[in-house]
Tab-separated table of C-alpha atoms in Angstrom:
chain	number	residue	atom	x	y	z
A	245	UNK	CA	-42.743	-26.300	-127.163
A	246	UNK	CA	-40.524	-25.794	-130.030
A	247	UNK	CA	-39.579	-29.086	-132.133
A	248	UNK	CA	-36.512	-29.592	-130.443
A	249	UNK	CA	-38.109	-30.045	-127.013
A	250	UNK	CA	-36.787	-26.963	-125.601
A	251	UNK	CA	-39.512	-24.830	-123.832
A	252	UNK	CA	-39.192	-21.185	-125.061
A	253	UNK	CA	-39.165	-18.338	-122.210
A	254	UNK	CA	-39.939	-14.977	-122.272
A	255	UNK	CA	-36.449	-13.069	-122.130
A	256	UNK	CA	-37.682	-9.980	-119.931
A	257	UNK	CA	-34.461	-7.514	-119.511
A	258	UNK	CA	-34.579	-5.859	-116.047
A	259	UNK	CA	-32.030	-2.710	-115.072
A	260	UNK	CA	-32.267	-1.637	-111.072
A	261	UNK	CA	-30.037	-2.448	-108.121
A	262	UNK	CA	-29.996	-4.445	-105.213
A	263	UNK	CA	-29.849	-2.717	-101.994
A	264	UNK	CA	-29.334	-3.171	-98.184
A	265	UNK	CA	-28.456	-1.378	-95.327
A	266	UNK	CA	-26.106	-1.581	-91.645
A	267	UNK	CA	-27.490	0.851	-89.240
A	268	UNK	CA	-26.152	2.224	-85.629
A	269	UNK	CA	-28.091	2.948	-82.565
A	270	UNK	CA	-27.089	7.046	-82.897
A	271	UNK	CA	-28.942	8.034	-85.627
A	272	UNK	CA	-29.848	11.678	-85.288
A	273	UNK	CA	-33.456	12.631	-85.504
A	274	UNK	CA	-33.107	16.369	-86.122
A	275	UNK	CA	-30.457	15.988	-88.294
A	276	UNK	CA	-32.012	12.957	-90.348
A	277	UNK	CA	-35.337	14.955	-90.693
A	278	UNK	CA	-33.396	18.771	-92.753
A	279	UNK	CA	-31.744	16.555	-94.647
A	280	UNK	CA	-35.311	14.648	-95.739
A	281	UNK	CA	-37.207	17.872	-96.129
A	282	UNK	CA	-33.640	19.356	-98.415
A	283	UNK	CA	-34.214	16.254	-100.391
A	284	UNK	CA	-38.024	16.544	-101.145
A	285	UNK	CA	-37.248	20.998	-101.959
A	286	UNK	CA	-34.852	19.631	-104.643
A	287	UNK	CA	-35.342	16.661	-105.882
A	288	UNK	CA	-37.604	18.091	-108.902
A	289	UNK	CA	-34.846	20.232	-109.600
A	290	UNK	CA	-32.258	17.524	-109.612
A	291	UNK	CA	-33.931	15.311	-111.689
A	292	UNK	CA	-34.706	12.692	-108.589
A	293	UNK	CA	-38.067	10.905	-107.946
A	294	UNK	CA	-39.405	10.837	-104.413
A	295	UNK	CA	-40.751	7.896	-102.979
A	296	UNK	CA	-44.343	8.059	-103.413
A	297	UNK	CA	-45.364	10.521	-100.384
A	298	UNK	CA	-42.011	12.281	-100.313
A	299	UNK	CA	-38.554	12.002	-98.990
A	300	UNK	CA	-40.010	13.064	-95.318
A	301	UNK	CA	-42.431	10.214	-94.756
A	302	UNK	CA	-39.186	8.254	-94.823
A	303	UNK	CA	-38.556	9.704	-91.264
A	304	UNK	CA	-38.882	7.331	-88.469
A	305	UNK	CA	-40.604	8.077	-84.993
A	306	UNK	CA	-37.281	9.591	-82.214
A	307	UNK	CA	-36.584	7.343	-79.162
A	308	UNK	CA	-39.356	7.435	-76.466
A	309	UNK	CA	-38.699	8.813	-73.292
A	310	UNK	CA	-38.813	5.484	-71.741
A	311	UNK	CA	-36.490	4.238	-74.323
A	312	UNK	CA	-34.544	7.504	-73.840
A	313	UNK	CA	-34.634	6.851	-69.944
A	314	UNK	CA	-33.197	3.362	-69.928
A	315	UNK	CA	-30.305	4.100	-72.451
A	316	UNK	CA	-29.515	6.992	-69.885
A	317	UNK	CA	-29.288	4.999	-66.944
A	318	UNK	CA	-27.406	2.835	-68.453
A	319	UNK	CA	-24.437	5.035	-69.305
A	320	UNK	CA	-24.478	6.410	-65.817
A	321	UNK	CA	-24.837	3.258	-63.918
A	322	UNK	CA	-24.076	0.464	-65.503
A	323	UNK	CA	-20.183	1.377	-65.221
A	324	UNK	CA	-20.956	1.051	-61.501
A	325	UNK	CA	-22.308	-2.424	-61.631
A	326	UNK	CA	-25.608	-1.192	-60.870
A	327	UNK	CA	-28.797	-2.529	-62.141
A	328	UNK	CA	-31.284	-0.948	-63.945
A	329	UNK	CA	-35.079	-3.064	-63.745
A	330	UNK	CA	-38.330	-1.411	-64.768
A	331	UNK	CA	-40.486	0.078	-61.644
A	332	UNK	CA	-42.797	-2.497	-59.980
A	333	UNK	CA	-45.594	-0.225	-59.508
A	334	UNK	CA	-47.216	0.403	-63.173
A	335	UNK	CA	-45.658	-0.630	-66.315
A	336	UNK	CA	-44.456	1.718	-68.541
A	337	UNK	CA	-43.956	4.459	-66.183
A	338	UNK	CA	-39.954	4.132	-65.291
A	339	UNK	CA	-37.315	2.409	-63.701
A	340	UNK	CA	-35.352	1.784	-60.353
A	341	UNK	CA	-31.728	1.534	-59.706
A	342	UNK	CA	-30.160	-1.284	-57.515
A	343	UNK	CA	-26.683	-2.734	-56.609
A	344	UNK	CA	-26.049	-6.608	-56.363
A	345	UNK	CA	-25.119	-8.076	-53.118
A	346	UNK	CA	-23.034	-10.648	-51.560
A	347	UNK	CA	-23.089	-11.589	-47.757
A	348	UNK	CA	-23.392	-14.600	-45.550
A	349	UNK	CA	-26.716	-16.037	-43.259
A	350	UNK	CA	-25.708	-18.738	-40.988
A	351	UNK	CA	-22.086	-19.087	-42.783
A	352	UNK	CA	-24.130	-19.623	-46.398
A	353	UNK	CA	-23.522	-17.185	-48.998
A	354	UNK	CA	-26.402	-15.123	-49.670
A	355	UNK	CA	-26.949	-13.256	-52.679
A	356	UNK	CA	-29.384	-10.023	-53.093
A	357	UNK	CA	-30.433	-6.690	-54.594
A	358	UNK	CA	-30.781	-3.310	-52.853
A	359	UNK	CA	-33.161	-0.751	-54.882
A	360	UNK	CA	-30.759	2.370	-54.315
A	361	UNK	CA	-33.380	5.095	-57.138
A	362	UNK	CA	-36.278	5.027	-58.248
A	363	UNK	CA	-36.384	6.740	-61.786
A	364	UNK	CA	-40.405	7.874	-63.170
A	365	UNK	CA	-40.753	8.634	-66.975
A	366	UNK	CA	-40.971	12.367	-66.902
A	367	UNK	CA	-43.535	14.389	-68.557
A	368	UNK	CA	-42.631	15.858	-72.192
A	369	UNK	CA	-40.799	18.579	-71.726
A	370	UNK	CA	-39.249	17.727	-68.137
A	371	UNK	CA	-36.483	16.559	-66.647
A	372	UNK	CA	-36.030	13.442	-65.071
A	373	UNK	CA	-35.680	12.873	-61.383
A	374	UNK	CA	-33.702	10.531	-58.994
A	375	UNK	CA	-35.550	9.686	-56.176
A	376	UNK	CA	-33.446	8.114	-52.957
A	377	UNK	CA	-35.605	5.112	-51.548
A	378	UNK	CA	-34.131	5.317	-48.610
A	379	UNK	CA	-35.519	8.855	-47.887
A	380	UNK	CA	-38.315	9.329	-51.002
A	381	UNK	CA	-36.410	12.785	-51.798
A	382	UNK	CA	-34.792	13.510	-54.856
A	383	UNK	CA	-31.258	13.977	-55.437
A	384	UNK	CA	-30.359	17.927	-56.122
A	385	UNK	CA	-30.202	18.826	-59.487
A	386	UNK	CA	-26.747	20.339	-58.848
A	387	UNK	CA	-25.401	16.121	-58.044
A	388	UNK	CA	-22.601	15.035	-60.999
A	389	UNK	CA	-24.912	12.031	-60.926
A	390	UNK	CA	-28.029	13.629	-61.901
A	391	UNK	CA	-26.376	16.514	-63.953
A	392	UNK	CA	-24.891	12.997	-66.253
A	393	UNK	CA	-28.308	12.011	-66.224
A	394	UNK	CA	-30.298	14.536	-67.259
A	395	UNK	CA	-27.391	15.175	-70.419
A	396	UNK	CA	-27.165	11.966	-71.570
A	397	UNK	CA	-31.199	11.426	-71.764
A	398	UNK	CA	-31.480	14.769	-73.734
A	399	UNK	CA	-29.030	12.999	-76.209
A	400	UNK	CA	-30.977	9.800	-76.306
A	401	UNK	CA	-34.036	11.823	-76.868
A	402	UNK	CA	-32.572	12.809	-79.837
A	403	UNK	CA	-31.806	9.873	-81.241
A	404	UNK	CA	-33.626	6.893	-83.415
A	405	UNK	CA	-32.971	3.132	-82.857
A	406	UNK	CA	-31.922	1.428	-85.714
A	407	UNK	CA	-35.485	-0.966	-85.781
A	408	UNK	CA	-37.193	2.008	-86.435
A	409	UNK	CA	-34.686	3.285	-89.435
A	410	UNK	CA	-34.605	-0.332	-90.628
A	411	UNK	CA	-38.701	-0.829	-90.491
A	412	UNK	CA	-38.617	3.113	-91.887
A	413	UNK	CA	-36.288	2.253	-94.938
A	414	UNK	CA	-38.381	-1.225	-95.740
A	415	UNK	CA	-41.414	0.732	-96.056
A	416	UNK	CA	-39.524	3.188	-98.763
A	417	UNK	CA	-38.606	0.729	-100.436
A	418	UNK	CA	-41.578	-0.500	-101.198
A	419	UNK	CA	-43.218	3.122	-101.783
A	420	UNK	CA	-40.326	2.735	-104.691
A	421	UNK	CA	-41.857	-0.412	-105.915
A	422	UNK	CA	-39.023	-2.391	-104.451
A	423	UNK	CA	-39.091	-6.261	-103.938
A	424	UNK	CA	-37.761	-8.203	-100.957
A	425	UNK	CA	-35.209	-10.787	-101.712
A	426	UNK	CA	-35.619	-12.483	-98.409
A	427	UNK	CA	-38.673	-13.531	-96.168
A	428	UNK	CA	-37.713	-11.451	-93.677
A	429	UNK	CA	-36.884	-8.629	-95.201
A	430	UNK	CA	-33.096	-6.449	-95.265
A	431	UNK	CA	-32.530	-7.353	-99.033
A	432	UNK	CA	-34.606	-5.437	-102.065
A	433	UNK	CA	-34.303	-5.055	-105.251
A	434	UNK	CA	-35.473	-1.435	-106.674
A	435	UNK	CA	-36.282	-0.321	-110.151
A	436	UNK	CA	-33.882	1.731	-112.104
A	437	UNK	CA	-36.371	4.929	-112.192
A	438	UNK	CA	-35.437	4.708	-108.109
A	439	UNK	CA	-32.109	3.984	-107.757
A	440	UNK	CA	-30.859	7.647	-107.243
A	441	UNK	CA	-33.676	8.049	-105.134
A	442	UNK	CA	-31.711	5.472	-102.676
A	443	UNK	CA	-28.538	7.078	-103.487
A	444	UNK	CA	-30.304	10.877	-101.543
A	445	UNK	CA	-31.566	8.415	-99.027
A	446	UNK	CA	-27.813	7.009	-98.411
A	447	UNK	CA	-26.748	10.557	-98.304
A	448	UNK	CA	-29.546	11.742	-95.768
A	449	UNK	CA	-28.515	8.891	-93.199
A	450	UNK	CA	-25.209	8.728	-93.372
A	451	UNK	CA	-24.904	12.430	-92.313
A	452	UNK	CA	-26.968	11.728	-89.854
A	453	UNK	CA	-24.407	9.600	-88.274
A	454	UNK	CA	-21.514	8.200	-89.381
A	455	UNK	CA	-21.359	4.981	-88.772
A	456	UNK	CA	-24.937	4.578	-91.101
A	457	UNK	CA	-23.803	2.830	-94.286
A	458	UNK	CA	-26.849	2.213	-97.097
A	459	UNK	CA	-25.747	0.104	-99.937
A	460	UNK	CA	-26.253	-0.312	-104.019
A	461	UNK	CA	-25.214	-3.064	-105.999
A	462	UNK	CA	-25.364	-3.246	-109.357
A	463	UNK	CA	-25.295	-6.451	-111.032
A	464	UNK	CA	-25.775	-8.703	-114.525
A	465	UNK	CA	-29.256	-10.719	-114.333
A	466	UNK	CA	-29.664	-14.114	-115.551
A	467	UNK	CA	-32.945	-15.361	-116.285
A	468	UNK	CA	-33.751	-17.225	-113.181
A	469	UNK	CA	-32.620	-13.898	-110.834
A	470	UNK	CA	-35.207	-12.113	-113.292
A	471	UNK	CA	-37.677	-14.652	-112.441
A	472	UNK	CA	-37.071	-15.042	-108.820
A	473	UNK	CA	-38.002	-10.686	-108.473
A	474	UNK	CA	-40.746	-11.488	-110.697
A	475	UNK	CA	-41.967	-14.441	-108.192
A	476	UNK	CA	-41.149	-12.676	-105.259
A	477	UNK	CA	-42.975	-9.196	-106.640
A	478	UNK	CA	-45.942	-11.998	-107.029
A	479	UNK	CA	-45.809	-13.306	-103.689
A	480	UNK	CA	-45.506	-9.779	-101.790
A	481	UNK	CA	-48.775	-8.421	-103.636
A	482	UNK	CA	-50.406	-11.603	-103.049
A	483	UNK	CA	-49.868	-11.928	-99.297
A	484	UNK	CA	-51.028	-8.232	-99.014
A	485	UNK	CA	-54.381	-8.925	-101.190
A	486	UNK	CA	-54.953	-11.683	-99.128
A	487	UNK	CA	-54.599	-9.627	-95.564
A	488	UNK	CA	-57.152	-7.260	-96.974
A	489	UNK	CA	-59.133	-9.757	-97.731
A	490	UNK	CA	-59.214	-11.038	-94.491
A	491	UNK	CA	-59.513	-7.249	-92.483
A	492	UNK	CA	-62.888	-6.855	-94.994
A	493	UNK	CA	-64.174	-10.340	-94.172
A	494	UNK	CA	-63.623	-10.465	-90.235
A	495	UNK	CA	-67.115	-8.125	-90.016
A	496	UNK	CA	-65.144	-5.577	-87.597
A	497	UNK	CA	-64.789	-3.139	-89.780
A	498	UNK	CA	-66.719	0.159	-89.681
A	499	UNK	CA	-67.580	2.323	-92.437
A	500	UNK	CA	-64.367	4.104	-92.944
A	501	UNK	CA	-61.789	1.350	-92.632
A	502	UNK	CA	-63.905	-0.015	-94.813
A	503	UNK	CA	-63.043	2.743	-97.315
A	504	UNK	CA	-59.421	2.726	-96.543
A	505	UNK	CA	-59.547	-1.040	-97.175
A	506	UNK	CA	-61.007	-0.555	-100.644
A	507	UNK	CA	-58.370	2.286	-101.252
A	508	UNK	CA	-55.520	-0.381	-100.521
A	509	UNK	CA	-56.795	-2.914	-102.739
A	510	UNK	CA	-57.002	-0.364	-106.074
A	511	UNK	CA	-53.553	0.627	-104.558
A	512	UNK	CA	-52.516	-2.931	-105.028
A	513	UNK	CA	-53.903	-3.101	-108.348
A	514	UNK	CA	-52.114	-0.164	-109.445
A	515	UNK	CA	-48.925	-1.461	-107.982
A	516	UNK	CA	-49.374	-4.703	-110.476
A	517	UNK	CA	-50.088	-2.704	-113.188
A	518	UNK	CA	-46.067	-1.054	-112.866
A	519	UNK	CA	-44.704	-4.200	-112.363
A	520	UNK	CA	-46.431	-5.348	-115.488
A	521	UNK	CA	-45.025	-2.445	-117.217
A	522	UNK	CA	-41.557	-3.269	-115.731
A	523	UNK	CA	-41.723	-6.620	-116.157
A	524	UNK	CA	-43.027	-6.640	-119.388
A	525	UNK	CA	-46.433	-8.457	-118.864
A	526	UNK	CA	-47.851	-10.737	-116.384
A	527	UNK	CA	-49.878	-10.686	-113.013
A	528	UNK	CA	-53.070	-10.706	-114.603
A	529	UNK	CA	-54.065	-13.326	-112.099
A	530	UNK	CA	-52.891	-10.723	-109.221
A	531	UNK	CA	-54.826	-7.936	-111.018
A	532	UNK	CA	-57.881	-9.692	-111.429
A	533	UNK	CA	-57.457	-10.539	-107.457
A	534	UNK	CA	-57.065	-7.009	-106.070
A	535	UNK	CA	-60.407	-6.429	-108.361
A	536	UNK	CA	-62.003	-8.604	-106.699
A	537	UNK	CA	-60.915	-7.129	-103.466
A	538	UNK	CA	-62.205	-4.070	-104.632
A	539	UNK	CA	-65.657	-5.477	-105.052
A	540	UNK	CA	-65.424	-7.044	-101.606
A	541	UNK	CA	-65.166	-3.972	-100.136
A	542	UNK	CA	-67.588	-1.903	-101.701
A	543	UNK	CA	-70.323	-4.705	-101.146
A	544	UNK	CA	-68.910	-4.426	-97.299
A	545	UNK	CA	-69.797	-0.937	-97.248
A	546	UNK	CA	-72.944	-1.036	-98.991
A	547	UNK	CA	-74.217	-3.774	-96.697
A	548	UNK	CA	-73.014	-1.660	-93.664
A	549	UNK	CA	-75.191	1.228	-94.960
A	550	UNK	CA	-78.470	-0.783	-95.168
């Protein structure tokens, strides 16, 4: 306390930028993943750091073929005011078309469903098949109906869903040491060593389709926005020690998630140890936790080989 009554802070300076992201459904896999590999063959030459693992790990998984399945039916039937309702017979393994109903039993009005297709998930590589219920024979492959079909599922094949871009961009983030804002994610702020990183990462989605838009800002920090990325870098590292924790402790662990537990913790550790650099000091408590993480583990794994 100084003799005026004022507690004296720390003033810790911090230079990054705040991003976030609005994504579309059409991302385009093939294109998404040249421009990530173009990214990680220049980036030393450009002066850009990767996130840690490279520009490609950034890549998110392609729609499934069940995913890829539905979205096609959609666009061919839908229009008709058909509807589209996952198979009865195993889960997972397709769909069935039907048409909604209206008729009269004993002058009340009735309402129903007729199955019209049924629609299995087919095998990598194939295409997919109409099959009439009324007969069990599939449509020819030369039908306009099937011919839309099999088009528009090659084109949702090709695509990502904008969960998996979103879930693929919060894990770079944090591979670039960036903070969450929120609980739930959508809002981080990045160091300044990484914000032309994000800038090649804007560049690789938004050719990938248009209507991707990845966002910077670039603002003045006060002291309590300082402290609230401090708080928040705190609370992230501390949530993760404490899921470790937890994985080591449970007893179901077997010798070699054992290992990659301990690897996570020193990860963690390390991870402090730049935001104490960045920040200036601090998280010696979170240090000192991840160490003792460490030593969790490796007593885990002694035990185990007893």
């Amino acid at each position: 306390m100084s003799i005026t009554g004022k507690v004296e802070e720390k003033s810790v300076s911090l230079s990054g930028c705040v991003v976030l992201w609005s994504l579309t459904e059409s991302t385009n896999w093939e294109t998404l993943k040249r421009n990530l590999e173009a990214c990680d063959a220049h980036a030393a030459s450009r002066g850009v750091i990767p996130p840690r693992g490279g520009f490609i790990k950034c890549l998110p998984e392609r729609n499934t073929r069940l995913a890829a399945l539905k979205k096609a039916l959609a666009k061919v039937f839908s229009p008709m005011g058909a509807v589209i309702e996952p198979l009865e017979k195993k889960k997972n393994s397709g769909y069935q078309v039907a048409r909604r109903f209206a008729t009269e039993e004993n002058g009340l009005p009735v309402n129903g469903t007729e199955v019209l297709f049924s629609v299995p998930v087919p095998k990598d590589g194939q295409e997919p098949e109409l099959f009439s219920v009324k007969t069990g024979n599939p449509v020819p492959k030369e039908h306009p109906t099937i011919v839309s079909l099999r088009a528009f599922y090659h084109v949702e094949l090709g695509k990502v869903p904008s969960a998996k871009v979103s879930k693929a961009l919060a894990d770079a983030c944090w591979r670039m040491d960036g903070t969450s804002l929120r609980s739930r994610g959508g809002v981080y702020w990045l160091p300044e060593k990484y914000v032309k990183t994000w800038a090649w990462l804007g560049a690789c989605l938004e050719k990938a389709y248009e209507g991707n838009r990845l966002y910077r800002l670039r603002t003045a920090m006060d002291p309590k926005g300082v402290r609230t990325i401090v708080e928040r870098a705190e609370r992230e590292i501390q949530q993760k020690a404490d899921e470790l924790e937890a994985q080591i402790l449970s007893g179901s662990q077997g010798q070699r998630a054992l290992e990659s537990r301990r690897e996570d913790a020193i990860s963690l550790q390390e991870r402090a140890e730049r935001y104490a650099k960045i920040f200036g000091g601090g998280l010696e408590s979170i240090k000192t936790r991840c160490d003792e993480i460490d030593g969790i583990a490796t007593t885990a794994i002694v035990q185990l080989m007893e």
